[in-house]
Tab-separated table of C-alpha atoms in Angstrom:
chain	number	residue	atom	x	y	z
A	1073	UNK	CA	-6.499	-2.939	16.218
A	1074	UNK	CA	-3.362	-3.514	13.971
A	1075	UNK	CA	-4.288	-6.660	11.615
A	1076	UNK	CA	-1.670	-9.216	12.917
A	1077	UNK	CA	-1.682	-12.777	10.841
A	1078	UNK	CA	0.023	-14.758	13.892
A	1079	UNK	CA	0.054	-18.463	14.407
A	1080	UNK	CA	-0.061	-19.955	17.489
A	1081	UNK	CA	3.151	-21.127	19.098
A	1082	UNK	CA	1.665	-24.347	20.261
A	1083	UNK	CA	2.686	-27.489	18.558
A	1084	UNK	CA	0.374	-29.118	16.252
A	1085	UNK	CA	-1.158	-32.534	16.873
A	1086	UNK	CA	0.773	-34.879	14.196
A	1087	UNK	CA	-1.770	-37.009	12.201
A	1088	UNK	CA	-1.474	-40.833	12.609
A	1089	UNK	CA	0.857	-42.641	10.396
A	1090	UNK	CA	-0.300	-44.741	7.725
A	1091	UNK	CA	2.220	-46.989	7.589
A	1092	UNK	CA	2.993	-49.562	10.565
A	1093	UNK	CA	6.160	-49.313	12.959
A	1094	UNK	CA	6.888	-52.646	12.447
A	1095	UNK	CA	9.240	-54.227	9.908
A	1096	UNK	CA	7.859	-55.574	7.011
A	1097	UNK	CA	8.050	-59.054	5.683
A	1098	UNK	CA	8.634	-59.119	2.158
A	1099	UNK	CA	8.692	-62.926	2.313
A	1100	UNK	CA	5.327	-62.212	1.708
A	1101	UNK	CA	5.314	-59.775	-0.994
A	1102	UNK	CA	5.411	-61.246	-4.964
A	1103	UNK	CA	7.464	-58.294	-5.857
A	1104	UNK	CA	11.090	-58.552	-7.111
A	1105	UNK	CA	13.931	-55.852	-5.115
A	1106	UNK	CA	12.002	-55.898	-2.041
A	1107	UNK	CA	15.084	-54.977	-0.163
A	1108	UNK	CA	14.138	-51.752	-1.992
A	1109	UNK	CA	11.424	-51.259	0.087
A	1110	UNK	CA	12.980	-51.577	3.765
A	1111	UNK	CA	11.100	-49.093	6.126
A	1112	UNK	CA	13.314	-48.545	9.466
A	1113	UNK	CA	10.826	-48.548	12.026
A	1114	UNK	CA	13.057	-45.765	13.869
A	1115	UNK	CA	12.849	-42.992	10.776
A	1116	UNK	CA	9.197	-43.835	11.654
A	1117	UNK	CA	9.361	-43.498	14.710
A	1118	UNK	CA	11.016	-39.966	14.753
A	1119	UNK	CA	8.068	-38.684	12.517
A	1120	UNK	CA	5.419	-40.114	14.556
A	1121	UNK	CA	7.209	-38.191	17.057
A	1122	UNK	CA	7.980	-34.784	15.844
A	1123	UNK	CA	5.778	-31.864	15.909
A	1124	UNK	CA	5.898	-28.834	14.195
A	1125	UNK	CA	6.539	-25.432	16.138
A	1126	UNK	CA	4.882	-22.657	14.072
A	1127	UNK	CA	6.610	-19.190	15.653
A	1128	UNK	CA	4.483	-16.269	15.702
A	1129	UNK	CA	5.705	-13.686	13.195
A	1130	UNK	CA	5.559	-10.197	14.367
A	1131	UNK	CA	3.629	-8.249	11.708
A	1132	UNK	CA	4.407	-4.135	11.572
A	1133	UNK	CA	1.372	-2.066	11.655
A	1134	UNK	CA	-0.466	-1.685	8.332
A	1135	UNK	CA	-0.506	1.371	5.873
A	1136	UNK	CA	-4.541	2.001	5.369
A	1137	UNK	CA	-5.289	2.557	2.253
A	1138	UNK	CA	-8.340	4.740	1.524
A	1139	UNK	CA	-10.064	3.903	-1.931
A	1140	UNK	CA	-11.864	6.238	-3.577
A	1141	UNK	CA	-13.303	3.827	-6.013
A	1142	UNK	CA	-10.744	3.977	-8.305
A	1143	UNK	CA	-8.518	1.368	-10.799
A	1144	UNK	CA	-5.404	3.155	-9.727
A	1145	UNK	CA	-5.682	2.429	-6.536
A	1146	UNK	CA	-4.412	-1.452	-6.950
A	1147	UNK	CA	-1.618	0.006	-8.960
A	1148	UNK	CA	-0.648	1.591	-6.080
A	1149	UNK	CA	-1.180	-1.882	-3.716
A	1150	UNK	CA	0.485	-3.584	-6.514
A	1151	UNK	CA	3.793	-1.280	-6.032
A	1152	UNK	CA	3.745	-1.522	-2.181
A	1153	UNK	CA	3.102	-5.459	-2.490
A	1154	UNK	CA	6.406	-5.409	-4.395
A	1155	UNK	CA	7.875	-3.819	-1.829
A	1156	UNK	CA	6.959	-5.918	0.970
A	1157	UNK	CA	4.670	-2.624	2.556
A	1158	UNK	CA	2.021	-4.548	4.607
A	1159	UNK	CA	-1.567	-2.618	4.284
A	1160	UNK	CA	-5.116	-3.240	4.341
A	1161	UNK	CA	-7.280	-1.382	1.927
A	1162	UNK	CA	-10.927	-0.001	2.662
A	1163	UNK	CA	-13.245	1.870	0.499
A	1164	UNK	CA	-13.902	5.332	1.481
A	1165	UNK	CA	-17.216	4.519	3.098
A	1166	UNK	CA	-16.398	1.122	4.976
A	1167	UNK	CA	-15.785	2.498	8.387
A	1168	UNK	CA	-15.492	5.868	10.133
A	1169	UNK	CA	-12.254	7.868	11.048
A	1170	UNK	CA	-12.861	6.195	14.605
A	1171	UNK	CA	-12.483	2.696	13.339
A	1172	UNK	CA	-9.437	3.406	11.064
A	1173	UNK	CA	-7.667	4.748	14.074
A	1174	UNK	CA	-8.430	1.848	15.669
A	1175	UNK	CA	-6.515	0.189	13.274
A	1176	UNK	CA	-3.238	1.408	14.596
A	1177	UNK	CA	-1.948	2.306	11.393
A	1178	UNK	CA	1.663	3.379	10.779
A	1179	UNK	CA	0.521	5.707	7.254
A	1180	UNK	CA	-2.177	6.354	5.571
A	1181	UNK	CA	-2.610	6.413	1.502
A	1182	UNK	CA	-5.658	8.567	0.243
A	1183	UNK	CA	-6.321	7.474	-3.338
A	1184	UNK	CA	-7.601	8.804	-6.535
A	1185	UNK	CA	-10.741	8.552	-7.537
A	1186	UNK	CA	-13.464	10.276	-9.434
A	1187	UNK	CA	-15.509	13.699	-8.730
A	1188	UNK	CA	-14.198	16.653	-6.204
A	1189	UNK	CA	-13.012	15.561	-2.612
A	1190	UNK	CA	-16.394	16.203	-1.137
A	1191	UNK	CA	-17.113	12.541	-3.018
A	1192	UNK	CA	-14.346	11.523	-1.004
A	1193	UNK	CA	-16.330	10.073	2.032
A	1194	UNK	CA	-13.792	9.832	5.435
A	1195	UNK	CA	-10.201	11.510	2.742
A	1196	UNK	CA	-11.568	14.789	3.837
A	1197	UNK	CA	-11.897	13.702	7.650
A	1198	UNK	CA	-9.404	11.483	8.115
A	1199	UNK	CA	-6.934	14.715	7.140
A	1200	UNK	CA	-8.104	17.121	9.786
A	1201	UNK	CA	-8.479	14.242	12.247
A	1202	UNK	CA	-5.419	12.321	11.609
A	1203	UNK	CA	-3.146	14.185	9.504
A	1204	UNK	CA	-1.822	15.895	12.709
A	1205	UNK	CA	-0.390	12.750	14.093
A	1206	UNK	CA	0.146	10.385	11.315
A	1207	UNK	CA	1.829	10.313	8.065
A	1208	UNK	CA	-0.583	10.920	4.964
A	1209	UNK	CA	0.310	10.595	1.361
A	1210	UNK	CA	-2.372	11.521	-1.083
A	1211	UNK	CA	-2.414	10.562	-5.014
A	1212	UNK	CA	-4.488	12.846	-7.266
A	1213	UNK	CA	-7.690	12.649	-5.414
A	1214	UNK	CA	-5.728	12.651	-2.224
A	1215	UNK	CA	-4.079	16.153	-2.948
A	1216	UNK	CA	-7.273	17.923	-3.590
A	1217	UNK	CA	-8.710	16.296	-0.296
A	1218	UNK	CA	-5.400	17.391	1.312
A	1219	UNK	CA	-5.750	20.755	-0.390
A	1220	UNK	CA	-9.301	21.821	0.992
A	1221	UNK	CA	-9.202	19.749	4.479
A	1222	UNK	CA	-6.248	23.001	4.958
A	1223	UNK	CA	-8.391	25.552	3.356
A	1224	UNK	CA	-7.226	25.547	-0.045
A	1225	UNK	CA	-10.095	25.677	-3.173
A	1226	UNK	CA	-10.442	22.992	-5.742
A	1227	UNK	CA	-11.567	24.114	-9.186
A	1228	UNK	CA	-10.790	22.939	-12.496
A	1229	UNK	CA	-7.793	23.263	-14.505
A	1230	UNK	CA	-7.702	26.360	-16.405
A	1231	UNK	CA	-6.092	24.219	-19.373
A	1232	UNK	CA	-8.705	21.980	-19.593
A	1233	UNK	CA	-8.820	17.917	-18.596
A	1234	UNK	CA	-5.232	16.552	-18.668
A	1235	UNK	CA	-6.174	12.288	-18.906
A	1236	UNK	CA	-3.682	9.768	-20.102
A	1237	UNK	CA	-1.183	12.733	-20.667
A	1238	UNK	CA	2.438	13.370	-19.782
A	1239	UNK	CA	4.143	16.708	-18.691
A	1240	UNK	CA	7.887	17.827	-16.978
A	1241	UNK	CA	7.314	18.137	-13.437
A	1242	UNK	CA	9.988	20.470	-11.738
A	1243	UNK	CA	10.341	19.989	-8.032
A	1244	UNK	CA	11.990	21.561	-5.105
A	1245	UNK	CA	13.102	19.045	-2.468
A	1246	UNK	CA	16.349	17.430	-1.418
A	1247	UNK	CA	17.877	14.970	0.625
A	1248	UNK	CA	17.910	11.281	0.658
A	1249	UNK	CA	14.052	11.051	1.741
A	1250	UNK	CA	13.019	13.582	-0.574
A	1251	UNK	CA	9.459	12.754	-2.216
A	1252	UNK	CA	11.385	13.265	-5.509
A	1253	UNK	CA	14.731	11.205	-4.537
A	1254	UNK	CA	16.505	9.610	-7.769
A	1255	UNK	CA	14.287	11.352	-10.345
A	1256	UNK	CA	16.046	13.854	-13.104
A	1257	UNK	CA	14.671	17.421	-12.499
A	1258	UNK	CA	12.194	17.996	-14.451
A	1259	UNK	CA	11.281	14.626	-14.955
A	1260	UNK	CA	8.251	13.039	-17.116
A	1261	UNK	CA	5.168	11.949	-15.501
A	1262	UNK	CA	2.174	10.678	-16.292
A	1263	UNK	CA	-1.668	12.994	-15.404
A	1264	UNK	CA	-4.775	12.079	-15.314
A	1265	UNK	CA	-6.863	14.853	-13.900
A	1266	UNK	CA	-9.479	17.777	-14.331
A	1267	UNK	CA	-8.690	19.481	-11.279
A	1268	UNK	CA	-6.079	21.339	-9.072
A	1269	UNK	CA	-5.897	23.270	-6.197
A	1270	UNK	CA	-5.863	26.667	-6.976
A	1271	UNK	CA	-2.549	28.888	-6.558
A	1272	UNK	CA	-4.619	31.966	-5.087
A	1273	UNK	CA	-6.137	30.137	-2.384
A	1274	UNK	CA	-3.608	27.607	-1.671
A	1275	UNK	CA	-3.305	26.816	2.088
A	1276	UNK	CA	0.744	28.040	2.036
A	1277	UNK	CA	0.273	28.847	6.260
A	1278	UNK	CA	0.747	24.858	6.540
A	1279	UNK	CA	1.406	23.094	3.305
A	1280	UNK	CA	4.603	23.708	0.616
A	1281	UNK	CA	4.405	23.665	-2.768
A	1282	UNK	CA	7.339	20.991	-3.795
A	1283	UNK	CA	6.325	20.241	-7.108
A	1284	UNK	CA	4.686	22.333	-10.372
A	1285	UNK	CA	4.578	21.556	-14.094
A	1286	UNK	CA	5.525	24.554	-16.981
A	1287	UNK	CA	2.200	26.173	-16.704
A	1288	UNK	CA	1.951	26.386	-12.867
A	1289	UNK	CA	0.257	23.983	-11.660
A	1290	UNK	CA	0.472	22.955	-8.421
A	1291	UNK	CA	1.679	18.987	-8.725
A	1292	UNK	CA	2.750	17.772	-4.850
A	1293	UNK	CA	2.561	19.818	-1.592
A	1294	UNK	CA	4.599	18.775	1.830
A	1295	UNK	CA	4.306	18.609	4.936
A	1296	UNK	CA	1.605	15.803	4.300
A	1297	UNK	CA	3.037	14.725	1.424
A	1298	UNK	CA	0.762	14.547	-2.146
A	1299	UNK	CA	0.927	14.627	-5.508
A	1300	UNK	CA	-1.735	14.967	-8.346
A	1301	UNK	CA	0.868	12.680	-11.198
A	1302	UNK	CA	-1.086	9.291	-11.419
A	1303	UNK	CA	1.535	6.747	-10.333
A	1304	UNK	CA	-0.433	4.183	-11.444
A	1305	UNK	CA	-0.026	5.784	-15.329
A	1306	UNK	CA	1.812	4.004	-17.745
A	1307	UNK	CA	4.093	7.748	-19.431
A	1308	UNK	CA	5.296	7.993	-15.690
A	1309	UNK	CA	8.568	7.170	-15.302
A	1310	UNK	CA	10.238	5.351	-12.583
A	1311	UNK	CA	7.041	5.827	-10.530
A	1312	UNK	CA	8.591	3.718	-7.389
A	1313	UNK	CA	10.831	7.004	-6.437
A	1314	UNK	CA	7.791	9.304	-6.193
């Protein structure tokens, strides 16, 4: 069920007024300008009388985010927040691939996060099961899970744990809504891994390689679009383009 924050179009009950209707007598009152303090009983009136008419706004169906309990997740939330992206976030064992469809979600974000994608609770599922009729974008942890859901074999880098580092990326897409779109070629971005999918048993049948660093290492993939650069990563350079 798409998470829809509507209000009800009926009006709301105005609460009593505190002040009286009727005119005041300031005959009465030991205060000096009274004229001042003139109440028109028909300025009242119209606000006893007015309600407020609260439209329902029409909410677009959520991006899910999948967290693989990891920091840079809310990086990424942070970025889509900025750009007015409505999604709901779960961790990766709060509900089942069933439930998330449920959810009617336009896109789905597979995080980072920590270990090999078999530590990656529903990433690996929710890529065979959903990947074929949704739009998936996976971030480090979301590659690899994209990676072996097709086939492909996750092992560790053969130059070692790359964390807090920054490397030229060289990429091969175009067009307007290319992954890539408005970023120099190479460009500098910002890793924090220990693993990759590796070149030899790479799924190529149904993903792409788009994007690789100098020594060949396999940075984004399309067709369900990933990348292993660390948006969230400070060296990373103009990180909303890609």
């Amino acid at each position: 069920m798409a998470a829809a924050y509507l209000t009800p179009t009926t009006s709301l009950t105005t609460p009593k007024n505190f002040l009286s209707t009727r005119k005041i007598r300031y005959d009465s009152l030991p205060i000096r300008n009274a004229d001042r303090l003139t109440v028109k009983a028909s300025l009242l009136n119209e606000v006893e009388n007015s309600r407020v008419c609260v439209k329902a706004k029409k909410v677009e169906s959520p991006i899910v985010v999948i967290d693989n309990y990891d920091s840079f997740t809310y990086n990424l939330c942070q970025y889509m927040g900025e750009l007015g992206c409505n999604f709901e976030v779960y961790r990766n064992d709060d509900l089942t691939v069933e439930e998330l469809a449920r959810k009617n979600p336009r896109g789905i974000l597979i995080s980072p996060g920590p270990g090999t994608p078999q530590d990656s609770g529903i990433s690996l599922e929710t890529v065979l099961k959903l990947g074929p009729i949704l739009p998936v974008f996976g971030v480090c942890m979301g590659l690899q899970c994209i990676g072996e859901a097709f086939g492909g074999k996750v092992v560790r880098s053969p130059f070692g744990v790359v964390h807090g580092k920054s490397s030229l990326v060289y990429y091969d897409e175009k067009g307007e809504d290319s992954l890539f779109s408005g970023l120099t070629n190479p460009f500098t971005a910002g890793r924090y891994h220990s693993l990759v999918i590796e070149k030899e048993s790479f799924p190529s049948d149904v993903l792409e390689v788009t994007a690789w660093t100098d020594d060949g290492l396999i940075m984004a993939a399309f067709v369900i679009r990933s990348i292993s650069i660390s948006r969230g990563s400070v060296p990373s350079r103009k990180h909303y383009n890609y």
